[in-house]
Short mmCIF file of C-alpha atoms and ligand atoms in Angstrom, two decimals:
data_model
loop_
_atom_site.label_atom_id
_atom_site.label_comp_id
_atom_site.label_asym_id
_atom_site.label_seq_id
_atom_site.Cartn_x
_atom_site.Cartn_y
_atom_site.Cartn_z
CA MET E 1 -17.15 -17.96 -4.75
CA ASN E 2 -17.13 -15.98 -1.52
CA ASP E 3 -15.83 -18.85 0.57
CA PRO E 4 -13.41 -17.69 3.27
CA THR E 5 -12.23 -21.27 3.81
CA ASN E 6 -10.63 -21.29 0.35
CA SER E 7 -6.86 -20.95 0.37
CA PRO E 8 -5.45 -17.57 -0.69
CA GLU E 9 -4.30 -18.84 -4.11
CA THR E 10 -7.88 -19.82 -4.92
CA ARG E 11 -9.29 -16.55 -3.64
CA PHE E 12 -7.01 -14.46 -5.89
CA VAL E 13 -8.40 -16.30 -8.90
CA HIS E 14 -12.09 -16.23 -7.96
CA ALA E 15 -12.71 -13.32 -5.55
CA GLY E 16 -15.60 -11.12 -6.70
CA SER E 17 -15.94 -13.10 -9.92
CA ASP E 18 -19.40 -13.73 -11.36
CA PRO E 19 -19.26 -14.89 -15.00
CA ALA E 20 -23.02 -15.53 -15.04
CA ARG E 21 -23.55 -11.77 -14.53
CA GLN E 22 -21.57 -11.02 -17.70
CA GLY E 23 -22.96 -13.44 -20.28
CA GLY E 24 -20.73 -16.29 -19.16
CA TYR E 25 -17.49 -14.52 -20.02
CA VAL E 26 -14.75 -14.90 -17.46
CA ASN E 27 -13.86 -11.19 -17.26
CA PRO E 28 -16.21 -8.20 -16.85
CA PRO E 29 -16.50 -5.71 -19.71
CA VAL E 30 -14.94 -2.24 -19.40
CA TYR E 31 -17.81 0.18 -18.88
CA ARG E 32 -16.53 3.55 -20.04
CA ALA E 33 -19.29 5.61 -18.56
CA SER E 34 -20.54 8.99 -17.49
CA THR E 35 -24.32 8.96 -18.10
CA ALA E 36 -26.53 6.07 -17.09
CA LEU E 37 -30.19 6.21 -18.10
CA TYR E 38 -33.02 5.52 -15.68
CA ARG E 39 -36.08 3.58 -16.70
CA ASP E 40 -38.39 6.24 -15.24
CA THR E 41 -38.58 9.09 -12.73
CA ALA E 42 -39.38 6.68 -9.90
CA GLU E 43 -36.09 4.86 -10.44
CA MET E 44 -34.25 8.18 -10.65
CA ALA E 45 -35.81 9.41 -7.41
CA ALA E 46 -35.03 6.14 -5.63
CA SER E 47 -31.37 6.25 -6.62
CA GLN E 48 -31.01 9.89 -5.56
CA ALA E 49 -32.60 9.22 -2.21
CA ASP E 50 -29.74 6.95 -1.25
CA PRO E 51 -26.50 7.77 -3.06
CA LEU E 52 -24.59 5.32 -0.84
CA LYS E 53 -26.54 2.41 -2.23
CA ARG E 54 -24.66 0.50 -4.90
CA GLY E 55 -26.02 -1.49 -7.77
CA THR E 56 -28.38 0.82 -9.61
CA PRO E 57 -26.67 2.91 -12.27
CA VAL E 58 -26.43 6.58 -11.30
CA TYR E 59 -23.52 8.38 -12.91
CA GLY E 60 -20.01 7.27 -13.82
CA ARG E 61 -18.39 9.24 -10.99
CA PHE E 62 -20.17 7.03 -8.46
CA GLY E 63 -18.61 3.91 -9.94
CA THR E 64 -19.12 1.49 -12.81
CA PRO E 65 -19.74 -2.27 -12.85
CA THR E 66 -16.07 -2.72 -13.84
CA GLY E 67 -14.93 -0.79 -10.79
CA ARG E 68 -17.41 -2.68 -8.65
CA ALA E 69 -15.91 -6.00 -9.72
CA PHE E 70 -12.44 -4.86 -8.65
CA GLU E 71 -13.82 -3.42 -5.38
CA GLN E 72 -15.58 -6.68 -4.56
CA ALA E 73 -12.51 -8.77 -5.25
CA LEU E 74 -10.25 -6.53 -3.15
CA THR E 75 -12.79 -6.30 -0.32
CA GLU E 76 -12.99 -10.05 -0.17
CA LEU E 77 -9.21 -10.48 -0.21
CA GLU E 78 -8.69 -7.95 2.60
CA GLY E 79 -11.59 -9.29 4.66
CA GLY E 80 -13.41 -5.94 4.60
CA HIS E 81 -17.03 -4.89 4.10
CA ALA E 82 -16.81 -2.68 0.98
CA SER E 83 -14.27 -0.64 -0.98
CA VAL E 84 -14.03 2.72 -2.71
CA LEU E 85 -11.81 3.34 -5.74
CA THR E 86 -9.92 6.58 -6.27
CA CYS E 87 -7.71 7.98 -9.03
CA SER E 88 -4.39 7.25 -7.24
CA GLY E 89 -2.92 5.72 -4.13
CA LEU E 90 -2.28 9.18 -2.72
CA SER E 91 -5.92 10.20 -3.28
CA ALA E 92 -7.03 7.03 -1.46
CA ILE E 93 -4.92 8.17 1.50
CA THR E 94 -6.05 11.80 1.47
CA THR E 95 -9.71 10.79 1.06
CA ALA E 96 -9.58 8.30 3.93
CA ILE E 97 -7.97 10.87 6.23
CA LEU E 98 -10.26 13.74 5.20
CA ALA E 99 -13.27 11.50 5.82
CA TYR E 100 -12.46 11.64 9.54
CA VAL E 101 -10.71 14.87 10.53
CA ARG E 102 -12.32 18.12 11.66
CA ALA E 103 -10.77 21.41 12.85
CA GLY E 104 -9.40 20.94 16.36
CA ASP E 105 -8.56 17.25 15.85
CA HIS E 106 -5.21 15.62 16.51
CA ILE E 107 -3.93 12.71 14.43
CA LEU E 108 -1.07 10.26 15.02
CA VAL E 109 0.95 9.34 11.93
CA SER E 110 3.89 6.95 11.75
CA ASP E 111 7.20 8.75 11.22
CA SER E 112 8.05 6.21 8.49
CA VAL E 113 5.11 6.95 6.17
CA TYR E 114 5.34 7.51 2.44
CA LEU E 115 6.66 11.07 2.05
CA PRO E 116 3.69 12.50 0.08
CA THR E 117 1.40 11.19 2.86
CA ARG E 118 3.51 13.15 5.33
CA LYS E 119 3.34 16.30 3.21
CA PHE E 120 -0.45 15.99 3.03
CA CYS E 121 -0.69 15.54 6.81
CA ASP E 122 1.54 18.58 7.35
CA SER E 123 -0.82 20.59 5.13
CA LEU E 124 -3.76 19.73 7.42
CA ALA E 125 -2.43 22.33 9.88
CA ALA E 126 -4.05 24.95 7.62
CA LEU E 127 -7.42 23.30 8.37
CA GLY E 128 -6.77 23.29 12.10
CA VAL E 129 -5.78 19.63 12.33
CA GLU E 130 -2.61 18.82 14.25
CA THR E 131 -0.43 15.94 13.04
CA GLU E 132 1.92 14.27 15.49
CA TYR E 133 4.44 11.78 14.12
CA TYR E 134 5.17 8.73 16.26
CA ASP E 135 8.09 6.30 16.24
CA PRO E 136 7.10 3.36 13.99
CA ARG E 137 8.61 1.03 16.62
CA ALA E 138 6.11 2.26 19.25
CA GLY E 139 4.11 -0.40 21.10
CA GLY E 140 0.61 -0.15 22.56
CA ALA E 141 1.69 1.58 25.81
CA ALA E 142 3.64 4.28 23.98
CA ILE E 143 0.66 4.96 21.73
CA GLU E 144 -1.74 5.12 24.69
CA ASP E 145 0.46 7.88 26.11
CA LEU E 146 0.12 9.87 22.90
CA ILE E 147 -3.67 9.62 22.61
CA ARG E 148 -5.44 12.85 23.62
CA PRO E 149 -9.16 13.58 24.00
CA ARG E 150 -9.15 15.09 20.46
CA THR E 151 -7.13 12.29 18.82
CA ARG E 152 -9.26 11.21 15.90
CA LEU E 153 -7.00 8.92 13.86
CA LEU E 154 -3.95 6.73 13.97
CA TYR E 155 -2.31 6.17 10.60
CA LEU E 156 0.22 3.41 10.01
CA GLU E 157 2.23 1.91 7.19
CA SER E 158 4.04 -1.37 7.77
CA PRO E 159 6.76 -1.80 6.80
CA GLY E 160 7.56 1.91 6.48
CA SER E 161 8.49 3.56 3.20
CA THR E 162 12.26 3.50 2.45
CA THR E 163 13.28 2.41 6.00
CA PHE E 164 11.07 -0.71 6.31
CA GLU E 165 10.29 -0.74 10.05
CA VAL E 166 7.59 -3.32 10.89
CA GLN E 167 4.86 -1.97 13.17
CA ASP E 168 3.11 -3.89 15.94
CA VAL E 169 -0.28 -3.47 14.29
CA PRO E 170 -2.47 -5.49 16.73
CA ALA E 171 -0.95 -3.62 19.71
CA LEU E 172 -1.71 -0.27 18.06
CA THR E 173 -5.24 -1.17 16.97
CA THR E 174 -6.08 -2.54 20.41
CA ALA E 175 -4.85 0.66 22.11
CA CYS E 176 -6.78 2.79 19.64
CA ARG E 177 -10.02 0.83 19.74
CA ALA E 178 -10.16 1.15 23.54
CA ARG E 179 -10.03 4.94 23.14
CA GLY E 180 -12.33 5.29 20.12
CA VAL E 181 -9.50 6.25 17.75
CA THR E 182 -9.99 5.13 14.12
CA THR E 183 -7.06 3.30 12.51
CA ILE E 184 -5.97 3.46 8.86
CA ALA E 185 -3.23 1.24 7.38
CA ASP E 186 -1.39 1.62 4.08
CA ASN E 187 -0.98 -1.98 2.88
CA THR E 188 0.64 -1.23 -0.47
CA TRP E 189 3.90 -3.11 0.26
CA ALA E 190 2.52 -6.43 1.48
CA THR E 191 -0.82 -6.55 -0.39
CA PRO E 192 -3.47 -8.96 0.94
CA ALA E 193 -1.24 -11.76 -0.39
CA PHE E 194 1.07 -11.34 2.62
CA PHE E 195 -0.69 -9.20 5.23
CA ARG E 196 -4.33 -8.55 6.05
CA PRO E 197 -4.34 -5.72 8.62
CA MET E 198 -8.14 -5.66 8.72
CA ALA E 199 -8.43 -9.38 9.43
CA LEU E 200 -5.76 -9.86 12.10
CA GLY E 201 -5.79 -12.95 14.29
CA GLY E 202 -7.85 -11.68 17.23
CA GLY E 203 -11.00 -11.25 15.10
CA ALA E 204 -12.67 -8.01 14.05
CA ASP E 205 -11.41 -6.26 17.17
CA ALA E 206 -7.71 -6.57 16.40
CA GLY E 207 -7.95 -5.30 12.82
CA VAL E 208 -7.64 -1.78 11.48
CA ASP E 209 -10.78 0.10 10.43
CA VAL E 210 -9.59 1.18 6.99
CA VAL E 211 -6.96 -0.18 4.58
CA VAL E 212 -5.59 2.04 1.81
CA HIS E 213 -3.76 0.88 -1.29
CA SER E 214 -1.73 2.31 -4.07
CA ALA E 215 -3.13 -0.23 -6.55
CA THR E 216 -0.64 1.36 -8.94
CA LYS E 217 1.99 -0.93 -7.43
CA TYR E 218 1.61 -4.70 -6.91
CA LEU E 219 -2.17 -4.99 -7.34
CA THR E 220 -2.09 -3.75 -10.93
CA GLY E 221 1.42 -5.08 -11.21
CA HIS E 222 2.49 -3.97 -14.68
CA ALA E 223 3.46 -0.28 -14.32
CA ASP E 224 0.63 0.72 -16.65
CA SER E 225 -1.91 2.44 -14.43
CA ILE E 226 -2.38 4.86 -11.53
CA LEU E 227 -5.13 3.67 -9.20
CA GLY E 228 -6.09 3.83 -5.52
CA ALA E 229 -8.42 1.83 -3.31
CA ILE E 230 -9.85 2.23 0.19
CA VAL E 231 -11.09 -0.97 1.84
CA CYS E 232 -13.52 -0.31 4.68
CA SER E 233 -15.03 -2.12 7.62
CA GLN E 234 -18.81 -2.07 7.89
CA GLU E 235 -18.62 0.81 10.35
CA SER E 236 -16.18 2.95 8.38
CA TYR E 237 -17.75 2.47 4.94
CA PRO E 238 -20.54 5.11 5.10
CA THR E 239 -18.08 7.73 6.42
CA VAL E 240 -15.44 6.99 3.77
CA ARG E 241 -17.85 6.61 0.87
CA ALA E 242 -19.62 9.87 1.74
CA ALA E 243 -16.25 11.66 1.80
CA ALA E 244 -15.25 10.15 -1.55
CA ILE E 245 -18.52 11.39 -3.06
CA ARG E 246 -18.08 14.86 -1.53
CA LEU E 247 -14.53 15.08 -2.85
CA GLY E 248 -15.43 13.81 -6.31
CA GLN E 249 -13.17 10.78 -6.07
CA CYS E 250 -13.45 8.10 -8.69
CA ALA E 251 -11.39 5.85 -10.95
CA GLY E 252 -11.69 5.25 -14.68
CA ALA E 253 -13.09 1.90 -15.83
CA ASP E 254 -9.94 1.10 -17.83
CA ASP E 255 -7.77 1.47 -14.74
CA ALA E 256 -10.20 -0.52 -12.60
CA TYR E 257 -10.06 -3.26 -15.21
CA LEU E 258 -6.27 -3.33 -15.10
CA GLY E 259 -6.42 -3.50 -11.30
CA LEU E 260 -8.78 -6.48 -11.44
CA ARG E 261 -6.69 -8.23 -14.08
CA GLY E 262 -3.59 -7.73 -11.94
CA LEU E 263 -5.33 -9.18 -8.87
CA ARG E 264 -5.91 -12.46 -10.68
CA THR E 265 -2.16 -13.17 -10.83
CA LEU E 266 -1.25 -11.47 -7.53
CA GLY E 267 -0.62 -14.78 -5.75
CA VAL E 268 2.00 -16.07 -8.19
CA ARG E 269 3.59 -12.67 -8.72
CA MET E 270 3.98 -11.98 -5.00
CA ALA E 271 5.41 -15.46 -4.39
CA ARG E 272 8.07 -14.72 -7.01
CA HIS E 273 8.77 -11.21 -5.66
CA HIS E 274 9.19 -12.77 -2.21
CA GLU E 275 11.66 -15.42 -3.38
CA GLN E 276 13.73 -13.18 -5.64
CA GLY E 277 13.65 -10.21 -3.25
CA LEU E 278 14.76 -12.21 -0.24
CA GLU E 279 17.58 -13.90 -2.13
CA LEU E 280 18.84 -10.63 -3.61
CA ALA E 281 18.61 -8.94 -0.18
CA ARG E 282 20.70 -11.74 1.38
CA TRP E 283 23.27 -11.52 -1.39
CA THR E 284 23.41 -7.70 -1.24
CA ALA E 285 24.06 -7.78 2.52
CA GLY E 286 27.35 -9.59 1.76
CA GLN E 287 28.62 -7.09 -0.81
CA GLU E 288 31.53 -4.78 -0.08
CA GLY E 289 30.38 -1.19 0.44
CA VAL E 290 27.00 -2.19 1.91
CA ALA E 291 26.46 -1.15 5.55
CA ALA E 292 23.00 -2.69 6.03
CA VAL E 293 20.09 -4.19 4.12
CA LEU E 294 16.66 -3.13 5.35
CA HIS E 295 14.44 -6.15 4.69
CA PRO E 296 12.17 -7.57 7.42
CA GLY E 297 12.51 -11.06 5.92
CA LEU E 298 16.19 -11.19 6.90
CA PRO E 299 16.69 -12.89 10.29
CA GLY E 300 18.93 -10.07 11.59
CA ASP E 301 16.42 -7.33 10.76
CA PRO E 302 14.92 -5.48 13.78
CA GLY E 303 11.42 -6.10 12.40
CA HIS E 304 11.95 -9.77 11.64
CA ALA E 305 10.06 -11.23 14.64
CA LEU E 306 6.97 -9.06 14.04
CA TRP E 307 7.12 -9.78 10.32
CA ARG E 308 7.20 -13.52 10.99
CA ARG E 309 4.28 -13.21 13.37
CA ASP E 310 1.96 -11.13 11.15
CA PHE E 311 3.06 -11.55 7.51
CA THR E 312 3.15 -14.59 5.27
CA GLY E 313 5.73 -13.21 2.85
CA ALA E 314 7.72 -10.19 1.69
CA ALA E 315 7.35 -7.93 -1.31
CA GLY E 316 10.28 -7.39 -3.68
CA LEU E 317 11.04 -3.95 -2.23
CA PHE E 318 13.81 -3.25 0.30
CA GLY E 319 16.39 -0.68 1.35
CA VAL E 320 20.16 -0.76 1.01
CA GLU E 321 22.25 1.47 3.24
CA LEU E 322 25.72 2.10 1.87
CA HIS E 323 28.82 2.87 3.97
CA PRO E 324 28.77 6.44 5.24
CA ASP E 325 32.06 7.31 3.50
CA PHE E 326 30.37 7.17 0.09
CA GLY E 327 29.30 10.61 -1.07
CA ARG E 328 26.61 11.65 -3.48
CA ALA E 329 28.90 11.45 -6.54
CA ALA E 330 29.89 7.84 -5.81
CA VAL E 331 26.25 6.81 -5.32
CA ASP E 332 25.26 8.57 -8.55
CA ALA E 333 28.07 6.75 -10.39
CA MET E 334 26.78 3.47 -8.98
CA LEU E 335 23.18 4.14 -10.03
CA ASP E 336 24.28 5.31 -13.49
CA ARG E 337 26.21 2.07 -14.00
CA LEU E 338 23.06 -0.10 -13.68
CA ARG E 339 21.78 -1.54 -16.95
CA LEU E 340 18.96 -3.88 -15.88
CA PHE E 341 17.70 -2.03 -12.82
CA GLY E 342 15.80 0.98 -14.10
CA LEU E 343 16.19 4.32 -12.35
CA GLY E 344 12.64 5.33 -11.62
CA HIS E 345 9.80 5.89 -9.14
CA SER E 346 7.13 3.44 -8.13
CA TYR E 347 7.46 -0.36 -7.84
CA GLY E 348 5.29 -3.45 -7.98
CA GLY E 349 5.66 -4.08 -11.70
CA TYR E 350 7.46 -6.97 -13.37
CA GLU E 351 10.69 -4.99 -13.74
CA SER E 352 13.52 -4.21 -11.35
CA LEU E 353 14.06 -0.62 -10.23
CA VAL E 354 16.24 1.50 -7.98
CA VAL E 355 15.75 4.95 -6.56
CA PRO E 356 17.90 6.96 -4.10
CA ALA E 357 16.12 7.73 -0.81
CA ASP E 358 16.76 10.37 1.84
CA PRO E 359 14.82 9.70 5.03
CA VAL E 360 17.09 11.98 7.09
CA SER E 361 15.65 15.10 5.48
CA HIS E 362 12.26 14.71 7.12
CA ARG E 363 12.40 12.16 9.97
CA LEU E 364 12.02 12.95 13.67
CA PRO E 365 15.34 12.94 15.49
CA GLY E 366 16.12 9.45 16.77
CA THR E 367 13.63 7.31 14.87
CA TRP E 368 16.00 6.58 11.99
CA ALA E 369 19.51 5.51 12.97
CA GLY E 370 21.02 5.02 9.49
CA ARG E 371 24.03 7.14 8.61
CA GLY E 372 25.06 6.13 5.09
CA PRO E 373 23.34 6.93 1.81
CA LEU E 374 20.22 4.87 1.20
CA ILE E 375 18.87 3.37 -1.99
CA ARG E 376 15.56 1.56 -2.48
CA VAL E 377 15.60 -1.58 -4.61
CA HIS E 378 12.66 -3.27 -6.31
CA VAL E 379 13.28 -6.80 -7.51
CA GLY E 380 11.24 -7.83 -10.53
CA PHE E 381 11.14 -11.02 -12.56
CA GLU E 382 14.47 -10.88 -14.43
CA SER E 383 16.90 -13.73 -13.79
CA LEU E 384 18.64 -13.39 -10.42
CA THR E 385 21.97 -14.21 -12.05
CA ASP E 386 21.60 -11.25 -14.40
CA LEU E 387 20.42 -8.96 -11.60
CA LYS E 388 23.38 -9.88 -9.39
CA GLU E 389 25.79 -9.26 -12.26
CA ASP E 390 24.24 -5.87 -12.86
CA LEU E 391 24.52 -4.95 -9.17
CA SER E 392 28.09 -6.31 -8.90
CA ALA E 393 29.23 -3.99 -11.67
CA ALA E 394 27.45 -1.09 -9.97
CA PHE E 395 29.06 -1.81 -6.59
CA GLU E 396 32.42 -1.78 -8.36
CA ALA E 397 31.62 1.63 -9.82
CA LEU E 398 30.73 2.77 -6.30
CA ARG E 399 34.11 1.80 -4.92
CA CYS E 400 36.31 3.40 -7.58
C1 PLP M 501 3.34 4.77 -4.25
C2 PLP M 501 2.75 4.77 -2.91
C3 PLP M 501 1.63 5.54 -2.62
C4 PLP M 501 1.01 6.50 -3.62
O1 PLP M 501 0.47 5.83 -4.70
P1 PLP M 501 0.14 6.51 -6.12
O2 PLP M 501 -0.71 5.50 -6.78
O3 PLP M 501 1.46 6.77 -6.77
O4 PLP M 501 -0.57 7.80 -5.81
C5 PLP M 501 1.11 5.45 -1.34
N1 PLP M 501 1.65 4.64 -0.41
C6 PLP M 501 2.75 3.90 -0.65
C7 PLP M 501 3.30 3.05 0.42
C8 PLP M 501 3.33 3.94 -1.91
O5 PLP M 501 4.43 3.22 -2.14
#
């Protein structure tokens, strides 16, 4: 099934699938596992000699066949070499970063990253690792200027959390590769359906070294699991896998199963999120009280050209900046008026959600120009007519 010439829709359905390995059944069983028994001491010794080797059963913490099936599918979809599952998206991020940094190192992290990623990077100061945040709009030359002899990593997330800046990923990876700096990308928003940062146009050289995912979001797709994944290049895999083993990272077989099941419908779900999200973003931009809509798929968006160049679609998640005269109470009244849009964290499921966002509290001066209150919208699979009605009523509540 591992045929890279297949179109993406086909790959979502068949990636990593091997019914013959599981008695002919289409889906793999859920291996709830801690202990695996060896045939004899020779097999035990062989497996302990090389804990990086996959395939032979060792112990549930090192992975199960269910997890392996999800890893293989995701690896294939991202164009990587191998993947490591973790218990959450955040643990995938912290594990990938900890795999590389040592005391005295300097790391470059986009100013627009997911806030818990930022808090983790700030905490690395206690281990002697210095984090420098860079403007997500930085090009290759600006990044070259920031690279120091002890720069170990460049971390990116495109588009950025809550403010949705699109990064020039090939420019950044090219600058970093020339200086021996490892690159890690959070690809939770786009998923491999719309962006493959490891398999960018210019061949292996243009791609990032490591892709991290909150599989909790679109990959699983049904708001019923917390799961993380790290997709690695051939070179980065031993480093990342060794760190995951050291840190005790693993994912339960039930969650891995849900991740794999979600992947099978990722193509159709993302196509629908794209369509509905883009239409609702367009419509929202025309509503009274809205100062700006932050969605790279909109032609007026600052990231639109890069998005068109590198992405094949947009997730259902975007930002809405309201007019600066609206205060907290008005925004709360608006959010409380929503009936279909749930007020809650996360995204990527079938349902529509909103959450207030506050980038100003932690951004570098100058990298975020918005002035009004910001909300983040996730567009699910409800009817657009119903969603627009729900939002219309909420915008009315905002204005009174
Ligand atoms: C949600 C999210 C994470 C963290 O994922 P969890 O599975 O909740 O730990 C990381 N990165 C991005 C971009 C996210 O949206």
